[in-house]
CSV table of C-alpha atoms in Angstrom, one decimal:
chain,number,residue,atom,x,y,z
A,10,UNK,CA,99.3,105.4,104.3
A,11,UNK,CA,99.6,106.5,100.9
A,12,UNK,CA,97.8,109.9,99.4
A,13,UNK,CA,94.8,110.1,101.1
A,14,UNK,CA,92.6,111.8,98.2
A,15,UNK,CA,94.0,109.6,95.5
A,16,UNK,CA,93.1,106.4,97.6
A,17,UNK,CA,89.6,108.0,97.7
A,18,UNK,CA,89.7,108.4,94.1
A,19,UNK,CA,90.6,104.7,93.6
A,20,UNK,CA,88.1,103.4,96.1
A,21,UNK,CA,85.4,105.2,95.3
A,22,UNK,CA,86.0,104.3,91.2
A,23,UNK,CA,85.5,101.0,92.8
A,24,UNK,CA,82.5,101.3,95.2
A,25,UNK,CA,81.0,104.5,94.0
A,26,UNK,CA,76.9,103.6,93.7
A,27,UNK,CA,76.6,106.5,91.3
A,28,UNK,CA,78.8,104.5,88.5
A,29,UNK,CA,76.8,102.0,86.8
A,30,UNK,CA,78.1,98.4,87.5
A,31,UNK,CA,79.7,97.9,84.1
A,32,UNK,CA,82.2,100.7,84.8
A,33,UNK,CA,82.7,99.4,88.5
A,34,UNK,CA,83.5,96.7,86.6
A,35,UNK,CA,85.9,97.9,84.5
A,36,UNK,CA,87.8,99.7,87.2
A,37,UNK,CA,88.3,96.5,89.2
A,38,UNK,CA,89.5,95.0,85.8
A,39,UNK,CA,92.1,97.7,85.2
A,40,UNK,CA,93.1,97.5,89.1
A,41,UNK,CA,93.2,93.8,89.0
A,42,UNK,CA,95.7,93.9,86.0
A,43,UNK,CA,97.8,96.7,87.9
A,44,UNK,CA,97.5,95.0,91.3
A,45,UNK,CA,100.1,95.5,93.7
A,46,UNK,CA,100.1,94.8,97.3
A,47,UNK,CA,99.8,97.6,99.3
A,48,UNK,CA,98.9,100.0,96.3
A,49,UNK,CA,96.1,101.5,98.7
A,50,UNK,CA,97.9,101.2,101.9
A,51,UNK,CA,96.7,98.9,104.4
A,52,UNK,CA,93.1,99.5,104.4
A,53,UNK,CA,92.9,99.4,100.9
A,54,UNK,CA,94.1,95.8,100.6
A,55,UNK,CA,91.0,94.9,103.0
A,56,UNK,CA,88.5,96.7,100.9
A,57,UNK,CA,90.3,95.2,97.9
A,58,UNK,CA,89.7,92.0,99.2
A,59,UNK,CA,86.2,92.3,100.0
A,60,UNK,CA,85.6,93.8,96.7
A,61,UNK,CA,87.1,90.7,94.8
A,62,UNK,CA,84.9,87.9,97.3
A,63,UNK,CA,81.9,90.2,96.4
A,64,UNK,CA,82.5,89.5,92.9
A,65,UNK,CA,83.2,85.6,93.0
A,66,UNK,CA,80.0,85.5,95.0
A,67,UNK,CA,77.4,87.7,93.7
A,68,UNK,CA,78.9,87.9,89.9
A,69,UNK,CA,78.6,91.6,90.1
A,70,UNK,CA,80.5,94.9,91.4
A,71,UNK,CA,80.0,96.0,95.0
A,72,UNK,CA,79.1,99.3,96.4
A,73,UNK,CA,79.8,101.4,99.2
A,74,UNK,CA,76.1,100.2,100.9
A,75,UNK,CA,77.2,96.6,100.1
A,76,UNK,CA,80.6,97.4,102.0
A,77,UNK,CA,78.9,99.3,104.9
A,78,UNK,CA,78.1,96.5,106.9
A,79,UNK,CA,81.1,94.7,106.8
A,80,UNK,CA,82.9,97.5,108.5
A,81,UNK,CA,82.3,96.3,112.2
A,82,UNK,CA,84.8,93.4,111.6
A,83,UNK,CA,87.8,95.8,111.1
A,84,UNK,CA,89.5,98.2,113.1
A,85,UNK,CA,88.4,101.3,114.3
A,86,UNK,CA,91.2,103.6,112.2
A,87,UNK,CA,90.8,101.4,109.2
A,88,UNK,CA,87.0,102.0,109.5
A,89,UNK,CA,87.3,105.7,109.7
A,90,UNK,CA,89.5,105.6,106.3
A,91,UNK,CA,86.8,103.7,104.3
A,92,UNK,CA,84.5,106.4,105.5
A,93,UNK,CA,86.4,109.3,104.5
A,94,UNK,CA,86.7,107.5,101.2
A,95,UNK,CA,83.0,107.3,100.8
A,96,UNK,CA,82.7,110.8,102.1
A,97,UNK,CA,84.9,112.3,99.9
A,98,UNK,CA,83.4,110.6,96.8
A,99,UNK,CA,80.3,111.8,98.0
A,100,UNK,CA,81.4,115.3,98.0
A,101,UNK,CA,82.8,115.0,94.5
A,102,UNK,CA,81.4,114.1,90.9
A,103,UNK,CA,81.5,110.6,89.6
A,104,UNK,CA,84.6,110.2,89.1
A,105,UNK,CA,85.7,109.3,85.3
A,106,UNK,CA,87.3,106.4,83.6
A,107,UNK,CA,90.7,108.5,83.3
A,108,UNK,CA,90.3,110.1,86.6
A,109,UNK,CA,90.4,106.8,88.1
A,110,UNK,CA,93.2,105.2,85.9
A,111,UNK,CA,95.6,108.4,86.4
A,112,UNK,CA,94.8,107.7,90.9
A,113,UNK,CA,96.2,103.9,90.0
A,114,UNK,CA,98.7,104.7,88.0
A,115,UNK,CA,100.0,107.7,90.6
A,116,UNK,CA,99.3,105.5,93.4
A,117,UNK,CA,101.6,102.9,91.9
A,118,UNK,CA,104.3,104.7,91.4
A,119,UNK,CA,104.0,105.7,94.9
A,120,UNK,CA,104.3,102.8,96.1
A,121,UNK,CA,106.6,102.0,94.1
A,122,UNK,CA,108.9,105.2,95.0
A,123,UNK,CA,108.5,104.2,98.7
A,124,UNK,CA,109.6,101.0,98.5
A,125,UNK,CA,112.9,101.8,96.3
A,126,UNK,CA,113.9,104.4,99.0
A,127,UNK,CA,114.0,101.6,101.8
A,128,UNK,CA,116.1,99.7,99.7
A,129,UNK,CA,118.2,102.5,99.0
A,130,UNK,CA,118.3,103.7,102.6
A,131,UNK,CA,119.7,100.7,103.3
A,132,UNK,CA,121.7,100.5,100.4
A,133,UNK,CA,123.6,103.3,101.5
A,134,UNK,CA,124.2,102.1,105.1
A,135,UNK,CA,126.0,98.7,103.5
A,136,UNK,CA,128.2,101.6,101.7
A,137,UNK,CA,128.9,103.9,104.2
A,138,UNK,CA,128.3,102.3,107.5
A,139,UNK,CA,128.6,98.6,106.9
A,140,UNK,CA,126.1,96.0,108.2
A,141,UNK,CA,126.3,92.8,110.2
A,142,UNK,CA,124.9,89.4,108.3
A,143,UNK,CA,124.9,86.1,110.1
A,144,UNK,CA,127.7,87.7,112.4
A,145,UNK,CA,129.9,89.0,109.2
A,146,UNK,CA,130.7,92.6,108.5
A,147,UNK,CA,129.8,93.4,105.2
A,148,UNK,CA,130.4,97.1,103.7
A,149,UNK,CA,131.6,98.8,100.6
A,150,UNK,CA,130.4,99.9,96.9
A,151,UNK,CA,130.4,96.0,95.8
A,152,UNK,CA,128.2,94.8,98.6
A,153,UNK,CA,126.0,97.8,98.7
A,154,UNK,CA,125.8,97.4,94.9
A,155,UNK,CA,124.9,93.8,94.9
A,156,UNK,CA,122.5,94.1,97.4
A,157,UNK,CA,120.1,96.7,95.3
A,158,UNK,CA,120.7,94.7,92.5
A,159,UNK,CA,118.9,91.8,94.5
A,160,UNK,CA,116.5,93.6,96.3
A,161,UNK,CA,115.7,95.7,93.2
A,162,UNK,CA,114.9,92.1,91.4
A,163,UNK,CA,112.1,91.3,93.9
A,164,UNK,CA,110.5,94.8,94.0
A,165,UNK,CA,110.1,93.9,89.9
A,166,UNK,CA,108.8,90.5,90.6
A,167,UNK,CA,106.4,91.9,93.0
A,168,UNK,CA,104.7,94.3,90.8
A,169,UNK,CA,104.6,96.4,87.7
A,170,UNK,CA,108.0,98.1,86.6
A,171,UNK,CA,106.2,100.7,84.9
A,172,UNK,CA,108.0,103.8,85.5
A,173,UNK,CA,110.4,102.1,87.5
A,174,UNK,CA,113.8,103.1,87.8
A,175,UNK,CA,116.3,100.7,85.9
A,176,UNK,CA,119.3,99.0,87.2
A,177,UNK,CA,122.1,101.2,85.3
A,178,UNK,CA,120.0,104.2,87.2
A,179,UNK,CA,120.8,102.7,90.8
A,180,UNK,CA,124.2,102.4,89.8
A,181,UNK,CA,124.1,105.8,89.1
A,182,UNK,CA,123.2,107.0,92.2
A,183,UNK,CA,125.8,104.9,94.1
A,184,UNK,CA,128.4,106.7,91.5
A,185,UNK,CA,127.2,110.4,92.0
A,186,UNK,CA,127.5,109.5,95.8
A,187,UNK,CA,131.4,108.6,95.5
A,188,UNK,CA,131.9,111.3,92.8
A,189,UNK,CA,129.9,114.4,94.3
A,190,UNK,CA,128.0,114.5,91.1
A,191,UNK,CA,124.8,115.6,92.9
A,192,UNK,CA,126.3,118.6,94.3
A,193,UNK,CA,127.5,119.6,91.1
A,194,UNK,CA,124.4,119.6,89.4
A,195,UNK,CA,122.3,121.6,92.0
A,196,UNK,CA,121.3,125.3,91.8
A,197,UNK,CA,122.8,127.3,94.4
A,198,UNK,CA,121.2,130.2,96.6
A,199,UNK,CA,124.1,131.9,96.2
A,200,UNK,CA,124.4,132.1,100.2
A,201,UNK,CA,126.7,130.4,102.1
A,202,UNK,CA,124.2,129.5,105.5
A,203,UNK,CA,121.2,128.3,102.8
A,204,UNK,CA,123.8,126.3,100.6
A,205,UNK,CA,126.2,124.1,103.2
A,206,UNK,CA,123.3,123.2,104.3
A,207,UNK,CA,121.2,122.3,101.7
A,208,UNK,CA,123.6,121.8,98.8
A,209,UNK,CA,121.6,123.8,96.5
A,210,UNK,CA,118.5,123.1,95.2
A,211,UNK,CA,117.9,120.0,93.0
A,212,UNK,CA,115.8,118.8,89.9
A,213,UNK,CA,112.9,117.5,91.2
A,214,UNK,CA,112.6,119.8,94.2
A,215,UNK,CA,109.8,122.7,94.7
A,216,UNK,CA,111.4,125.3,97.1
A,217,UNK,CA,108.6,128.4,98.6
A,218,UNK,CA,110.5,131.7,99.7
A,219,UNK,CA,108.1,133.0,102.4
A,220,UNK,CA,108.1,136.6,103.8
A,221,UNK,CA,105.4,138.6,104.2
A,222,UNK,CA,104.7,141.9,101.9
A,223,UNK,CA,107.9,144.2,101.4
A,224,UNK,CA,110.3,142.0,103.1
A,225,UNK,CA,112.1,140.7,100.1
A,226,UNK,CA,111.2,137.7,98.5
A,227,UNK,CA,111.2,139.3,95.2
A,228,UNK,CA,115.0,140.5,95.6
A,229,UNK,CA,115.6,136.9,96.6
A,230,UNK,CA,114.4,135.8,93.9
A,231,UNK,CA,116.7,138.1,91.6
A,232,UNK,CA,119.5,137.3,93.5
A,233,UNK,CA,119.4,133.4,93.3
A,234,UNK,CA,118.2,133.6,89.5
A,235,UNK,CA,121.5,136.2,89.1
A,236,UNK,CA,123.6,133.7,90.7
A,237,UNK,CA,122.7,130.7,89.0
A,238,UNK,CA,123.0,132.3,85.4
A,239,UNK,CA,126.2,134.0,86.0
A,240,UNK,CA,127.9,132.1,88.6
A,241,UNK,CA,127.0,128.4,87.7
A,242,UNK,CA,125.9,128.9,83.7
A,243,UNK,CA,122.1,127.6,84.8
A,244,UNK,CA,119.5,128.1,82.4
A,245,UNK,CA,116.6,129.7,83.6
A,246,UNK,CA,113.0,130.7,83.3
A,247,UNK,CA,111.6,133.4,85.5
A,248,UNK,CA,107.2,133.8,85.4
A,249,UNK,CA,106.8,137.0,86.8
A,250,UNK,CA,104.1,138.6,88.0
A,251,UNK,CA,105.0,140.9,90.8
A,252,UNK,CA,106.7,143.8,88.1
A,253,UNK,CA,107.1,144.8,84.7
A,254,UNK,CA,110.0,142.9,82.3
A,255,UNK,CA,111.9,146.4,81.9
A,256,UNK,CA,111.7,146.1,86.0
A,257,UNK,CA,112.7,143.0,86.7
A,258,UNK,CA,115.6,143.4,83.6
A,259,UNK,CA,116.4,146.9,85.4
A,260,UNK,CA,117.2,144.9,89.0
A,261,UNK,CA,118.9,142.1,87.2
A,262,UNK,CA,121.2,144.9,85.6
A,263,UNK,CA,122.0,146.4,89.2
A,264,UNK,CA,122.7,143.4,91.4
A,265,UNK,CA,124.8,142.1,88.4
A,266,UNK,CA,126.8,145.6,88.8
A,267,UNK,CA,128.0,144.2,91.8
A,268,UNK,CA,130.2,141.8,90.2
A,269,UNK,CA,134.0,142.4,91.6
A,270,UNK,CA,135.2,142.3,87.7
A,271,UNK,CA,133.6,145.9,87.3
A,272,UNK,CA,134.9,147.5,90.1
A,273,UNK,CA,131.9,149.4,91.1
A,274,UNK,CA,131.9,150.1,95.0
A,275,UNK,CA,128.3,149.4,96.0
A,276,UNK,CA,126.6,148.6,92.6
A,277,UNK,CA,124.2,151.0,90.7
A,278,UNK,CA,121.3,152.2,92.6
A,279,UNK,CA,117.9,151.3,91.4
A,280,UNK,CA,116.3,154.6,91.3
A,281,UNK,CA,119.3,156.2,89.7
A,282,UNK,CA,119.4,153.8,86.6
A,283,UNK,CA,115.6,154.0,86.6
A,284,UNK,CA,115.2,157.8,86.4
A,285,UNK,CA,118.5,158.9,84.7
A,286,UNK,CA,120.5,160.4,87.4
A,287,UNK,CA,123.7,158.5,87.0
A,288,UNK,CA,126.8,160.3,86.7
A,289,UNK,CA,128.8,160.0,83.2
A,290,UNK,CA,131.3,157.7,84.8
A,291,UNK,CA,128.6,155.4,86.0
A,292,UNK,CA,126.7,155.6,82.2
A,293,UNK,CA,129.3,153.9,80.8
A,294,UNK,CA,129.8,151.3,84.0
A,295,UNK,CA,126.2,150.7,82.8
A,296,UNK,CA,126.6,150.5,79.4
A,297,UNK,CA,129.4,147.7,80.0
A,298,UNK,CA,127.2,145.8,82.9
A,299,UNK,CA,124.5,145.5,80.5
A,300,UNK,CA,126.0,144.1,77.8
A,301,UNK,CA,128.4,141.7,79.5
A,302,UNK,CA,125.0,139.9,80.9
A,303,UNK,CA,123.5,140.1,77.8
A,304,UNK,CA,126.0,138.7,75.7
A,305,UNK,CA,128.5,137.1,77.9
A,306,UNK,CA,128.8,133.5,76.2
A,307,UNK,CA,130.5,131.7,79.8
A,308,UNK,CA,126.5,132.7,81.2
A,309,UNK,CA,123.5,130.5,81.1
A,310,UNK,CA,120.4,131.5,79.0
A,311,UNK,CA,117.2,133.5,81.2
A,312,UNK,CA,114.3,134.6,79.7
A,313,UNK,CA,111.8,136.6,81.8
A,314,UNK,CA,108.2,136.3,80.8
A,315,UNK,CA,105.1,138.2,82.4
A,316,UNK,CA,102.5,136.3,83.6
A,317,UNK,CA,99.2,136.4,81.8
A,318,UNK,CA,95.6,134.5,82.8
A,319,UNK,CA,96.9,131.9,80.3
A,320,UNK,CA,100.1,130.6,82.3
A,321,UNK,CA,98.6,128.2,84.8
A,322,UNK,CA,100.8,125.5,86.1
A,323,UNK,CA,99.8,123.1,83.4
A,324,UNK,CA,100.8,125.7,80.8
A,325,UNK,CA,103.7,126.8,82.2
A,326,UNK,CA,104.8,123.4,82.4
A,327,UNK,CA,104.3,122.7,78.3
A,328,UNK,CA,105.8,126.1,77.8
A,329,UNK,CA,108.9,125.4,80.0
A,330,UNK,CA,109.1,121.9,77.9
A,331,UNK,CA,108.3,123.1,74.5
A,332,UNK,CA,111.9,125.1,74.4
A,333,UNK,CA,113.5,122.0,72.7
A,334,UNK,CA,117.4,121.7,73.1
A,335,UNK,CA,117.4,124.5,75.5
A,336,UNK,CA,116.7,122.7,79.0
A,337,UNK,CA,116.1,124.8,81.7
A,338,UNK,CA,117.7,124.0,85.2
A,339,UNK,CA,115.3,126.4,87.2
A,340,UNK,CA,111.7,127.9,87.1
A,341,UNK,CA,111.2,131.0,89.3
A,342,UNK,CA,107.7,132.2,89.8
A,343,UNK,CA,107.4,135.1,91.4
A,344,UNK,CA,105.1,135.2,93.2
A,345,UNK,CA,102.7,131.7,93.2
A,346,UNK,CA,99.8,133.2,94.1
A,347,UNK,CA,99.5,135.2,90.7
A,348,UNK,CA,99.7,131.9,88.8
A,349,UNK,CA,96.0,131.5,87.3
A,350,UNK,CA,93.9,128.8,88.2
A,351,UNK,CA,93.8,125.6,86.1
A,352,UNK,CA,90.0,125.6,86.9
A,353,UNK,CA,88.1,127.7,88.5
A,354,UNK,CA,86.8,126.4,92.1
A,355,UNK,CA,84.8,127.9,94.8
A,356,UNK,CA,87.1,129.1,97.1
A,357,UNK,CA,90.3,130.3,96.4
A,358,UNK,CA,92.2,128.4,98.7
A,359,UNK,CA,91.3,125.4,96.6
A,360,UNK,CA,92.7,126.7,93.4
A,361,UNK,CA,96.0,127.6,95.4
A,362,UNK,CA,96.2,124.2,96.7
A,363,UNK,CA,95.5,122.3,93.2
A,364,UNK,CA,98.0,124.8,91.9
A,365,UNK,CA,100.7,123.8,94.7
A,366,UNK,CA,100.3,120.7,94.0
A,367,UNK,CA,100.7,120.8,90.4
A,368,UNK,CA,103.9,122.7,90.9
A,369,UNK,CA,105.1,119.9,92.8
A,370,UNK,CA,104.2,117.7,90.2
A,371,UNK,CA,105.7,119.6,87.6
A,372,UNK,CA,108.8,119.9,89.6
A,373,UNK,CA,109.0,116.1,89.7
A,374,UNK,CA,108.3,115.0,86.0
A,375,UNK,CA,109.1,117.3,83.8
A,376,UNK,CA,111.8,116.8,81.0
A,377,UNK,CA,110.0,112.6,81.1
A,378,UNK,CA,111.2,112.3,85.0
A,379,UNK,CA,114.5,114.4,85.1
A,380,UNK,CA,112.7,117.0,86.8
A,381,UNK,CA,113.8,120.3,87.6
A,382,UNK,CA,114.0,123.1,89.9
A,383,UNK,CA,111.5,125.3,91.0
A,384,UNK,CA,111.9,128.2,93.4
A,385,UNK,CA,108.4,130.1,93.9
A,386,UNK,CA,107.9,133.4,95.9
A,387,UNK,CA,105.2,132.7,98.3
A,388,UNK,CA,102.9,135.0,101.0
A,389,UNK,CA,103.0,135.2,104.8
A,390,UNK,CA,99.5,135.2,106.5
A,391,UNK,CA,98.8,138.6,108.5
A,392,UNK,CA,98.4,136.3,111.8
A,393,UNK,CA,102.0,134.4,111.1
A,394,UNK,CA,103.9,138.0,110.4
A,395,UNK,CA,102.3,138.6,113.9
A,396,UNK,CA,103.8,135.9,115.5
A,397,UNK,CA,107.0,136.4,113.4
A,398,UNK,CA,107.4,140.1,115.0
A,399,UNK,CA,107.1,138.4,118.6
A,400,UNK,CA,109.1,135.1,118.2
A,401,UNK,CA,111.5,136.0,115.6
A,402,UNK,CA,110.8,133.5,112.8
A,403,UNK,CA,107.9,132.0,110.7
A,404,UNK,CA,106.6,128.7,111.6
A,405,UNK,CA,105.0,126.8,109.2
A,406,UNK,CA,101.4,127.7,109.9
A,407,UNK,CA,102.7,131.1,108.7
A,408,UNK,CA,102.0,130.0,105.4
A,409,UNK,CA,99.0,131.4,103.4
A,410,UNK,CA,96.7,128.4,102.9
A,411,UNK,CA,99.3,126.6,105.2
A,412,UNK,CA,98.1,122.8,104.5
A,413,UNK,CA,99.0,122.2,101.0
A,414,UNK,CA,102.2,124.6,100.5
A,415,UNK,CA,103.9,122.8,103.9
A,416,UNK,CA,102.8,119.2,102.9
A,417,UNK,CA,103.9,119.5,98.9
A,418,UNK,CA,107.0,121.5,99.3
A,419,UNK,CA,110.3,120.4,99.7
A,420,UNK,CA,112.1,123.2,101.2
A,421,UNK,CA,110.6,126.7,102.9
A,422,UNK,CA,112.9,129.7,103.1
A,423,UNK,CA,111.9,132.8,104.7
A,424,UNK,CA,113.0,136.1,105.0
A,425,UNK,CA,112.1,138.6,108.3
A,426,UNK,CA,112.9,142.0,108.5
A,427,UNK,CA,112.5,144.7,111.2
A,428,UNK,CA,113.4,148.6,111.5
A,429,UNK,CA,116.4,147.4,113.4
A,430,UNK,CA,117.7,145.1,110.6
A,431,UNK,CA,116.6,147.2,107.7
A,432,UNK,CA,119.0,150.5,109.5
A,433,UNK,CA,121.8,147.8,109.7
A,434,UNK,CA,121.2,146.7,106.3
A,435,UNK,CA,120.0,143.2,107.3
A,436,UNK,CA,117.6,140.6,106.5
A,437,UNK,CA,117.3,137.4,108.6
A,438,UNK,CA,116.8,134.2,107.0
A,439,UNK,CA,115.8,130.7,108.2
A,440,UNK,CA,114.4,127.3,106.7
A,441,UNK,CA,111.5,126.4,108.0
A,442,UNK,CA,111.2,122.9,106.2
A,443,UNK,CA,113.7,120.8,104.3
A,444,UNK,CA,113.4,116.8,102.9
A,445,UNK,CA,116.6,116.5,102.3
A,446,UNK,CA,118.5,118.6,104.9
A,447,UNK,CA,118.5,120.0,108.4
A,448,UNK,CA,116.4,123.2,109.3
A,449,UNK,CA,118.0,126.5,109.7
A,450,UNK,CA,116.6,128.1,112.7
A,451,UNK,CA,118.1,131.5,111.6
A,452,UNK,CA,121.3,133.5,109.7
A,453,UNK,CA,121.6,136.9,108.0
A,454,UNK,CA,122.2,138.3,105.0
A,455,UNK,CA,123.5,141.4,103.8
A,456,UNK,CA,120.7,143.5,102.1
A,457,UNK,CA,121.3,146.3,99.9
A,458,UNK,CA,117.9,146.9,98.5
A,459,UNK,CA,118.8,150.2,96.9
A,460,UNK,CA,121.1,148.8,94.0
A,461,UNK,CA,119.0,144.9,94.4
A,462,UNK,CA,121.9,143.4,96.3
A,463,UNK,CA,121.5,140.2,99.0
A,464,UNK,CA,124.9,138.7,99.6
A,465,UNK,CA,126.9,137.0,102.4
A,466,UNK,CA,128.0,139.0,105.6
A,467,UNK,CA,131.5,139.7,105.6
A,468,UNK,CA,133.4,138.3,108.8
C-alpha cells in the first residue's frame, strides 16, 4: 500500500464530515482530474468507486458516516485500512485544501515512481542477463532501451506525467550504468569497508550515523566531510550544533594534518593546538596545514554553520539552495535531534519524526529534484547501547524514536566503542540498513581521537 499517512489525508479530504460538502466536492473534482489507478492503493480504488457512485446517485459528496455501513462488503484487511483513515482523520484538524492537494501530488509521485522502478528493474534484467520472449533470447543495451521507451509510454498514457522522468533521463540511466558515472558522482565516506559495499553516498539519500554519547559520531562526520572536500573536491555544508565553529574548524585542521604531503607522523594533537603547546616545528606545520586547507584551489568548498533556533529542516533546505551558483553536494548535520522543529508539537517524539521526514524530502527533492546527500549524526537510545554492549552491534531498535528514523533513512551506519577497542585505537563499525546495497555486519576503523583521525586499518 502507498504511504498510509498520505492515503489517510487524501481519503479524509473526501469523506471527513467536518468539511463542508462544497469542500469535499472540490476535493473530489481535483482528485478526479488527477486520478491514476492505484494512487491510493487497492483499498483506495474501492473507496473511490463508492464515492463516485454515491455522487452519481445522490448528487452530493459522501462522508465516513455513509461509507461505514458498506465495510461489511469488503475484506477485513481493507476495512481495517478504511477505519485507520477515519480514526487518523478524527485525531487531526480538518485538512485544508492545500494539505489535500499536497497528499494527492505526493501519492501521484510515489505511484509513478513505483511503476517506474519496476520498469527499470525489468530493463536492467534485459540489459545485463537477458530474458526470453516467445522462446527467443533478448539481451543488451538496444533491446533494454526499446523495452524501456515502450513501457514508459504506456505508463504515461495511464496517468499524469507531471513530475515524471522523461525518456532522455531514462537513456542516461542506462548509459551511466555502462560507464560507471553514478559511482563517480557519489560522495565517498573515505572508509574502504563502507565505500566498497555502498559505493558512497548518493544524491537523494539520507544517511544516519548512529552511536551513543562519546562513541565517535561527530568525529566520523568530521572525517567524511574532510574526505569529501579534500580528496574528491565536493562542496559541503555543515550544520553543527555539537560544538562551536572554531572547535569544528580546529578538528578539521587536525584531521588535515594527517595528509601524507605534510609528512607529519601522527598529525597534530587537538589539545596541543588548542592550548598552544606546539613545538616550533609543529607551529610552522600548523600554519602550512591551515593555509593549504583554506586556500588550495583543488579542494571543494566548505561552509560551517552553527545551528540556531531558526534552522529547522525547511529553512536549512532553503538556505542550501540559496547559495546560487555554488551547488552543494552534501549537507552534514551534527546532530539531527538538535535541529529545531518546524512546528511545535505536544511531544518531542512527534517533532523529531517530522524533522526526519522533512530531511528525507530535502535529500530527494533539493535542486529541482536532483537531490543532495544528507549525512546526519543520530543518537542511540540507552537500552540500545546496553544491548549493543552485550551482542556486539547496534540493531534498528537502538535508534532514538526508531520507527521514523528506520523508515525514512536510506543508510544507517553505526559506531560501537568499548574499553578494549579504545586501548587498541579502534572503533567497531557496521551498516544496519541500506536500501541500495548489502548490510555490513561488522568491521573496524583505526581511531586516533587525539588528532581527530579515523581511517582504514592497515593490513
